[in-house]
mmCIF file of C-alpha atoms in Angstrom:
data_model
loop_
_atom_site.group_PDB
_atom_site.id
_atom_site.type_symbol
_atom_site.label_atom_id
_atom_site.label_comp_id
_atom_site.label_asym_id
_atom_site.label_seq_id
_atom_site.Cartn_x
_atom_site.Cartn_y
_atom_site.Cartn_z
ATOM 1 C CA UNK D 1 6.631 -156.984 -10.750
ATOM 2 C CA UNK D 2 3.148 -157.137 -10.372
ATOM 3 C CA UNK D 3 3.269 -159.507 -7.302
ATOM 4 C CA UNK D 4 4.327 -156.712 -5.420
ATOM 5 C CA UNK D 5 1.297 -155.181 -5.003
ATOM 6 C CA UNK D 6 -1.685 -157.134 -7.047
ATOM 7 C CA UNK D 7 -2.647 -155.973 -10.001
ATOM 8 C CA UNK D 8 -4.054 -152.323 -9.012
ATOM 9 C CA UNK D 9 -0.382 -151.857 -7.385
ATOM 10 C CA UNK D 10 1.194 -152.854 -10.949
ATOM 11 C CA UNK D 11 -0.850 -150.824 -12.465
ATOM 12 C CA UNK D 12 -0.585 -147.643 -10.609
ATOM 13 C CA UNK D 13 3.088 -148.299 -10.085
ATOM 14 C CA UNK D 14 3.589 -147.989 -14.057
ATOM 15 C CA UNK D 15 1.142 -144.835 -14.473
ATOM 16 C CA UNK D 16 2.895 -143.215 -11.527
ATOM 17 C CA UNK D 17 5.950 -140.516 -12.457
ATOM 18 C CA UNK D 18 8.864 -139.819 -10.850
ATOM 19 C CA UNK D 19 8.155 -136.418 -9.453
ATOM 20 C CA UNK D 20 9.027 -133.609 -7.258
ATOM 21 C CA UNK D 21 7.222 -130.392 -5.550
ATOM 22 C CA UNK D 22 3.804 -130.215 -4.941
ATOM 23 C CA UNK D 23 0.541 -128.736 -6.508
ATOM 24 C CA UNK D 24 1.375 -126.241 -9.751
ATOM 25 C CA UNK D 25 4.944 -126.429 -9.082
ATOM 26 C CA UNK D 26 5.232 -130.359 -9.630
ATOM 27 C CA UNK D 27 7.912 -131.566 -12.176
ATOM 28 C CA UNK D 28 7.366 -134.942 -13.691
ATOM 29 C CA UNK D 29 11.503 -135.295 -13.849
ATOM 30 C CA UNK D 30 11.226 -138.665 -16.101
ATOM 31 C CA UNK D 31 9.357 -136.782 -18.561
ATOM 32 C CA UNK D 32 11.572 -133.570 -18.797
ATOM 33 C CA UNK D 33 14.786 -136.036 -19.077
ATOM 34 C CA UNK D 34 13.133 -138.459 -21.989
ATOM 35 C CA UNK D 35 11.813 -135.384 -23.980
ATOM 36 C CA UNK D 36 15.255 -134.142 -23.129
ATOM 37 C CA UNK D 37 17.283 -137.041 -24.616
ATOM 38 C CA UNK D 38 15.034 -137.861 -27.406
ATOM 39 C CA UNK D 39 15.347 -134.083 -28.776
ATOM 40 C CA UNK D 40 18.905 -134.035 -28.557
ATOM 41 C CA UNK D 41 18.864 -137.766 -30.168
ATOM 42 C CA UNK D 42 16.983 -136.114 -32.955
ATOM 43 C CA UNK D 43 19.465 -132.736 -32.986
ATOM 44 C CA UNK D 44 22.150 -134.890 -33.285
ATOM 45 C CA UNK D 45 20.988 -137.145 -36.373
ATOM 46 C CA UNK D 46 20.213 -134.125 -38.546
ATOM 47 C CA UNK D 47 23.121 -132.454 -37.213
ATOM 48 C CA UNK D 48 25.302 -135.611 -38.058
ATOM 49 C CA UNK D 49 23.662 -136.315 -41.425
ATOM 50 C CA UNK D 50 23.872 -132.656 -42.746
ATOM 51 C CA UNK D 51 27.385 -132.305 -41.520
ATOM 52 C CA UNK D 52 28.291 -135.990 -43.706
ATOM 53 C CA UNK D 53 25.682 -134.993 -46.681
ATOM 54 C CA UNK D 54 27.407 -135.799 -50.177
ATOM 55 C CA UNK D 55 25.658 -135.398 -53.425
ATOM 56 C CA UNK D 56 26.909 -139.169 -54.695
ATOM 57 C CA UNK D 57 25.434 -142.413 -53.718
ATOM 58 C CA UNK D 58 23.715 -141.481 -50.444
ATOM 59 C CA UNK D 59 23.896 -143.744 -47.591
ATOM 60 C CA UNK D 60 20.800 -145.510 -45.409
ATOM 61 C CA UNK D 61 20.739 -142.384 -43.524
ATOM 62 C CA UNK D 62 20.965 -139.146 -45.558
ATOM 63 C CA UNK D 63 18.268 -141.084 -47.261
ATOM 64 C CA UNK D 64 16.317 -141.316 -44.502
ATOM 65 C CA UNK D 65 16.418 -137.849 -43.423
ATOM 66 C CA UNK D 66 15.830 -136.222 -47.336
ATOM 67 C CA UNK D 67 12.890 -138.639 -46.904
ATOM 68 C CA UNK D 68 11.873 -137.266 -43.734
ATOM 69 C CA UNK D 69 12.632 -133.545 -44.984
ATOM 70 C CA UNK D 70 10.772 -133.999 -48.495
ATOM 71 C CA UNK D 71 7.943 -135.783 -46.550
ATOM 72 C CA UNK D 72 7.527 -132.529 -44.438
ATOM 73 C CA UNK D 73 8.166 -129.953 -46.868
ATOM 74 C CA UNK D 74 5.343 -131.419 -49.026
ATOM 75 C CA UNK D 75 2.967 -130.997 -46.295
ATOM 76 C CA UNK D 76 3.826 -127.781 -45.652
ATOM 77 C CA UNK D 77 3.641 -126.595 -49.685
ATOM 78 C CA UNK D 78 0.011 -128.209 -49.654
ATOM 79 C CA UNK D 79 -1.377 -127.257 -46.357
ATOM 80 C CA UNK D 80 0.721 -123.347 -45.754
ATOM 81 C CA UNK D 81 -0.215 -120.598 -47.812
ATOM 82 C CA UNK D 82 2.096 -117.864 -46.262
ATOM 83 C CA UNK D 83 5.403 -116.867 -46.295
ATOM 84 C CA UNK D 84 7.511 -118.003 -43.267
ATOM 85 C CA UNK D 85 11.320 -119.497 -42.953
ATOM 86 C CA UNK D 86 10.027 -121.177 -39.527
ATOM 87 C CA UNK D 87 7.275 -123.436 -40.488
ATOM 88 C CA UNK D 88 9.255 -126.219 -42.182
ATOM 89 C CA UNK D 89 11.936 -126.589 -40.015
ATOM 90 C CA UNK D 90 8.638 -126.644 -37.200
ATOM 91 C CA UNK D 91 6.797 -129.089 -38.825
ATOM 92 C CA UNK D 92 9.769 -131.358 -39.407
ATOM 93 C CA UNK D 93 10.981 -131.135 -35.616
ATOM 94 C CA UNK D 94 6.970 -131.250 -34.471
ATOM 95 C CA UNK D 95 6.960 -134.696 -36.143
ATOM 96 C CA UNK D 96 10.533 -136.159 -35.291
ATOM 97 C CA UNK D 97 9.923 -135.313 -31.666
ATOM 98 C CA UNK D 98 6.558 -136.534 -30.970
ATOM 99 C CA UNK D 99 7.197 -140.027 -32.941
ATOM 100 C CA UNK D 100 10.405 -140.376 -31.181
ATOM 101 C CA UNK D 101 8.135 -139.361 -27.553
ATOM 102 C CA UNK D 102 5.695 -142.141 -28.980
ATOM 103 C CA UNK D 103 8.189 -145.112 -29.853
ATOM 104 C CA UNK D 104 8.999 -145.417 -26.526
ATOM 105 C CA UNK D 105 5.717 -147.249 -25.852
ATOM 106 C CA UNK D 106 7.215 -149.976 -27.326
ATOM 107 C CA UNK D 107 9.794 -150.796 -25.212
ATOM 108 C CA UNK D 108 9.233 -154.194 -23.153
ATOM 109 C CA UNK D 109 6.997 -152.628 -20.354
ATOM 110 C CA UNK D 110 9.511 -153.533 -17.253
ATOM 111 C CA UNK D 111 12.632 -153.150 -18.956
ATOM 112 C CA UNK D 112 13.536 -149.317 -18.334
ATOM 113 C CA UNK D 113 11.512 -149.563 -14.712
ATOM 114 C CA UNK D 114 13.549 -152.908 -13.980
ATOM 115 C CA UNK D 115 16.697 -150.994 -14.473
ATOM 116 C CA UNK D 116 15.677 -147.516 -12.682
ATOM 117 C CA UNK D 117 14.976 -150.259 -9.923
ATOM 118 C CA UNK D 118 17.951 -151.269 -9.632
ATOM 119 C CA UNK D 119 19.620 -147.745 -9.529
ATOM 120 C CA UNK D 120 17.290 -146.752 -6.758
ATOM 121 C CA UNK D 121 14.225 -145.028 -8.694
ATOM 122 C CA UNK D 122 11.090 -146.528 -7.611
ATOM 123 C CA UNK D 123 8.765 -144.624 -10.279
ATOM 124 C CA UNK D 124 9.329 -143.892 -13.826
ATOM 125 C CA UNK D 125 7.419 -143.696 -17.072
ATOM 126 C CA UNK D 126 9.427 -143.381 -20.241
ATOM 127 C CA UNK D 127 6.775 -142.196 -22.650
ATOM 128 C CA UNK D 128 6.601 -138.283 -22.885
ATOM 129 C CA UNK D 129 3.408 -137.923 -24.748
ATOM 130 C CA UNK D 130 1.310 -139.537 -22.220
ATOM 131 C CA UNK D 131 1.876 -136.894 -19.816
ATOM 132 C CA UNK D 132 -0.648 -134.613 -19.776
ATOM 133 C CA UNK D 133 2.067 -132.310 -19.122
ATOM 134 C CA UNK D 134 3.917 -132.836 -22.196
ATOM 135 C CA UNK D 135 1.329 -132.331 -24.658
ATOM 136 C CA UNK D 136 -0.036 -129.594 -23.405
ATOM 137 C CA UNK D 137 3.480 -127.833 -23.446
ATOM 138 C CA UNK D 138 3.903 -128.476 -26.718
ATOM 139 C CA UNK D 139 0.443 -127.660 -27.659
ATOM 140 C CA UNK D 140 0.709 -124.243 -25.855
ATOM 141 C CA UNK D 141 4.022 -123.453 -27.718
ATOM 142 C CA UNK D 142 2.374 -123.712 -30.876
ATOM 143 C CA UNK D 143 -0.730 -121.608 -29.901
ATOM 144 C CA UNK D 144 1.880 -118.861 -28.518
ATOM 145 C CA UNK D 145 3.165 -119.017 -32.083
ATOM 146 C CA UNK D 146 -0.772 -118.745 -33.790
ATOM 147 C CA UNK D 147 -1.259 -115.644 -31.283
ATOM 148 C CA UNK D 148 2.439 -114.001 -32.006
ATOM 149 C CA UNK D 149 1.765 -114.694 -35.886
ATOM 150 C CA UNK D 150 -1.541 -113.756 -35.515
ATOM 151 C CA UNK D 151 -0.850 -110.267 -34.401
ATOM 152 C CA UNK D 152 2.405 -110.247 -36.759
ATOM 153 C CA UNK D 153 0.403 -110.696 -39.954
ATOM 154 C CA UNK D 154 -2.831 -108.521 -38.934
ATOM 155 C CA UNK D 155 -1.713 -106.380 -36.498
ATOM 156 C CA UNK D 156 -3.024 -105.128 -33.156
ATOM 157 C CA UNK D 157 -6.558 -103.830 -34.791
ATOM 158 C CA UNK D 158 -6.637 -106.338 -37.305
ATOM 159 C CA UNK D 159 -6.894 -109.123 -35.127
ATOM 160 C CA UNK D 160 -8.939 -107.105 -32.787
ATOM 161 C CA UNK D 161 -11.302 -106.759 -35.287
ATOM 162 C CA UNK D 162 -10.990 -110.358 -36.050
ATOM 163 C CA UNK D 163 -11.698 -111.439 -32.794
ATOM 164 C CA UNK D 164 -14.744 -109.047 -32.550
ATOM 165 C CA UNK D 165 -16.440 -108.937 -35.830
ATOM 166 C CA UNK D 166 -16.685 -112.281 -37.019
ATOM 167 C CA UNK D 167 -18.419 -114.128 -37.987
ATOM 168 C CA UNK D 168 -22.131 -112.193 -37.364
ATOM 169 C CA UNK D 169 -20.326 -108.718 -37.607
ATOM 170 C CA UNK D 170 -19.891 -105.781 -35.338
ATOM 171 C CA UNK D 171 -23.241 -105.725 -33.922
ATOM 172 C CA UNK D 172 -22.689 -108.670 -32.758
ATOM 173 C CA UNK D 173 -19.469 -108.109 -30.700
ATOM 174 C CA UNK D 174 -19.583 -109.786 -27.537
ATOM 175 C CA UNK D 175 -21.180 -113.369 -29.122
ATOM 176 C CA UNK D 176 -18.436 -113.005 -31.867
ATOM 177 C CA UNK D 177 -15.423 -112.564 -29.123
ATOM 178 C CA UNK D 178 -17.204 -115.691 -26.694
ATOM 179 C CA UNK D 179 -16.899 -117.860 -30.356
ATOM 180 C CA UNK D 180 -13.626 -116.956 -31.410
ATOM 181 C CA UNK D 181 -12.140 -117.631 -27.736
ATOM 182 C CA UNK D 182 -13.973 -120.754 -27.214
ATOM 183 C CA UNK D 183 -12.311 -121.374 -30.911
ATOM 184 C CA UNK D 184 -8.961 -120.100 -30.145
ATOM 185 C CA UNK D 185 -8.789 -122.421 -26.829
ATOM 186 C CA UNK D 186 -10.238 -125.615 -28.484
ATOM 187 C CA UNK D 187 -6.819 -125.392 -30.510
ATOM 188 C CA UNK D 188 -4.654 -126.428 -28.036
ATOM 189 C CA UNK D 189 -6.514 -128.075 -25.967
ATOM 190 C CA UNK D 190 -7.555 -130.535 -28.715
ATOM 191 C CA UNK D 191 -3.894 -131.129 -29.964
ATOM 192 C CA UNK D 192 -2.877 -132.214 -26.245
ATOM 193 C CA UNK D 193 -6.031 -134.314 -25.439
ATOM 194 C CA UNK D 194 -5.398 -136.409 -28.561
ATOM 195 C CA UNK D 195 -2.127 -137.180 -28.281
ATOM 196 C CA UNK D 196 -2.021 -137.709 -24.590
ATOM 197 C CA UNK D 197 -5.566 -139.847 -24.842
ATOM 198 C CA UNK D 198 -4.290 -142.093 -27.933
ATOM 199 C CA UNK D 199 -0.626 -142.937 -26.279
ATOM 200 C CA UNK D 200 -2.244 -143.165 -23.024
ATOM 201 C CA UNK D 201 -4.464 -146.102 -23.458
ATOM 202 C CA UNK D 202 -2.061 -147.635 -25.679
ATOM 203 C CA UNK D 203 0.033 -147.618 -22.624
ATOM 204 C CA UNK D 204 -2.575 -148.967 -20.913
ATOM 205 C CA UNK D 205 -3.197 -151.872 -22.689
ATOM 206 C CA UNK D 206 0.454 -152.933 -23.076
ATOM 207 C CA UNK D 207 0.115 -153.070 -19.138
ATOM 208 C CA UNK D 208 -2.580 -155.201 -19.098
ATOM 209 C CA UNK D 209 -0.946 -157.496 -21.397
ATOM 210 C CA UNK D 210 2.002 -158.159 -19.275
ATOM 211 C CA UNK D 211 -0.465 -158.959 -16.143
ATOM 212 C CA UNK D 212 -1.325 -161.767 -18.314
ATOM 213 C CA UNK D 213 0.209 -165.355 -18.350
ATOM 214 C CA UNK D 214 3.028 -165.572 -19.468
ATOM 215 C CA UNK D 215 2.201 -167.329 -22.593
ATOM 216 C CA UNK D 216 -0.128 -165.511 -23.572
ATOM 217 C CA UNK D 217 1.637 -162.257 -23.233
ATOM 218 C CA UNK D 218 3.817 -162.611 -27.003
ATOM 219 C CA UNK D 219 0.503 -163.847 -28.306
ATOM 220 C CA UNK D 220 -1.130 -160.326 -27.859
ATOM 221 C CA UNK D 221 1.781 -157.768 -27.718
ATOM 222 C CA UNK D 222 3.441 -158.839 -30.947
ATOM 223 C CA UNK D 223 0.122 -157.374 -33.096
ATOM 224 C CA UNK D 224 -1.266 -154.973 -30.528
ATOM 225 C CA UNK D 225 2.673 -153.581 -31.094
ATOM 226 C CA UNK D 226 2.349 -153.446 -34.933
ATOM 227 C CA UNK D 227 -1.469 -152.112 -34.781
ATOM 228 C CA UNK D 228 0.285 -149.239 -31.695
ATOM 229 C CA UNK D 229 3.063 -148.374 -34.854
ATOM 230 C CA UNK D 230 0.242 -147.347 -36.525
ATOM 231 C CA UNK D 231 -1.367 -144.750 -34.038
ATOM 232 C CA UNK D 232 2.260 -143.801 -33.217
ATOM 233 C CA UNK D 233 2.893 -142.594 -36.746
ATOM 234 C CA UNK D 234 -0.770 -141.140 -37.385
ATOM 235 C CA UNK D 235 -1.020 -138.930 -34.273
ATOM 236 C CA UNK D 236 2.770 -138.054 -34.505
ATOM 237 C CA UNK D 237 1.695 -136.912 -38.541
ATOM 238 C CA UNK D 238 -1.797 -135.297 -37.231
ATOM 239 C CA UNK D 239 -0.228 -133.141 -34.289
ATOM 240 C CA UNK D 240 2.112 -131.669 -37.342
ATOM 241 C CA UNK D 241 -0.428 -130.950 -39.646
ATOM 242 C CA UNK D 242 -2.549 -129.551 -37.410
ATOM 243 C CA UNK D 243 -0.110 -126.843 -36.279
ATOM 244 C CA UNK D 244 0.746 -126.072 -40.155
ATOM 245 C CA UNK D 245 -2.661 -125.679 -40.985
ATOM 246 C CA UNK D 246 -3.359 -123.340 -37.497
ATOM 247 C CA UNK D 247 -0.491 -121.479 -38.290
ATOM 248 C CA UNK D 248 -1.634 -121.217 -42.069
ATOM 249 C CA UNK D 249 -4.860 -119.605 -40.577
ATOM 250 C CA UNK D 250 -2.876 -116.651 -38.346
ATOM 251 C CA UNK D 251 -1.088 -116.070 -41.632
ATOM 252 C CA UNK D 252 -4.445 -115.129 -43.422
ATOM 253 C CA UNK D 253 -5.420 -111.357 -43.996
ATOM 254 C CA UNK D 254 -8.542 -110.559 -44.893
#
């Protein structure tokens, strides 16, 4: 594929998404269908494996899922010190998601474009999480949830008063509020940007392997591919801790 346009028009061809509108009201439809079929891929496991659970020799995957469960509810017990049903059960689907949005980087890079190709699509990127769009939904659904729980645990004045009073006290309103916003923002804009950045030039460099010979191509995917397993997991694992320790924080009342 990348005769068709040199290497820049490889290149931009792959980084391109399948879109349609304009301006705000673009919608990147590849990654809405992905994140789509990946969630439901995860719904469905769960779903399948807690419908099938039996209390004898488990199989490969109930154990895989108590794994996954226990692994999650650990974090939680050592990072969240409130009281809240939701925060497991958001942690666990927080980290099935975004690994599952993240494996797809290792798909062959042609394969799924080859295919949408042939079916008439001329752009599509498979990988969810590096769409800026993607991560920063996510990352703005979780800060909804600090603000909600925020104002849940504190109330109206209480987080008024947080917002205004600390850290230098009242007399200090308006340089407390500029702080605690900047502070408040940096949340989710920090979760997208390091998701999105991480996947995004692992993408990258997966691309510019396959504009390689091809000999040299299985010489430098194979461990760039197990070294990328490793970011996969670790920004999959630090985008869920993250939001259990922010949403620890809007559960504190001082």
């Amino acid at each position: 594929m990348a005769s068709e346009g040199g290497t820049t028009g490889y290149i931009v061809h792959h980084l391109t998404p399948l879109s349609v509108g304009e301006g705000f009201w673009t919608l990147h439809l590849d990654t809405l269908f992905f994140s789509a079929v990946l969630g439901a891929l995860f719904i469905w496991f769960f779903k399948s494996v807690a419908e099938k659970v039996t209390t004898g020799v488990p199989g490969l995957a109930q154990n895989f899922a108590e794994m996954m469960v226990e692994f999650v509810d650990q974090q939680v017990k050592d990072t969240f010190h409130g009281q809240s049903k939701l925060i497991a059960p958001l942690g666990l689907t927080i980290f099935c998601w975004v690994f599952l949005w993240n494996m797809m980087d290792l798909l062959p890079v042609d394969l799924l474009s080859l295919i949408s190709s042939l079916m008439g699509i001329e752009y599509l990127r498979v990988v969810p999480s590096t769409d800026l769009n993607a991560t920063f939904a996510l990352s703005i659904s979780v800060f909804i949830l600090i603000i909600f729980y925020s104002i849940k645990i504190k109330g109206v004045f209480g987080f008024a008063k947080e917002l205004t009073c600390t850290p230098f006290g009242p007399w200090m309103m308006p340089f407390n509020l500029l702080l605690k916003v900047v502070e408040e923002i940096a949340k989710p804009i920090s979760l997208a940007l390091r998701l999105f950045g991480n996947l995004y030039a692992g993408e990258l460099i997966f691309i510019l392997i396959a504009l390689l010979p091809a000999f040299l191509q299985p010489l430098l995917s194979f461990p760039w591919a197990i070294f990328h397993i490793l970011i996969i997991v670790l920004q999959a694992f630090i985008f869920m801790v993250l939001t259990i320790v922010y949403l620890s924080m809007a559960h504190e009342d001082h």
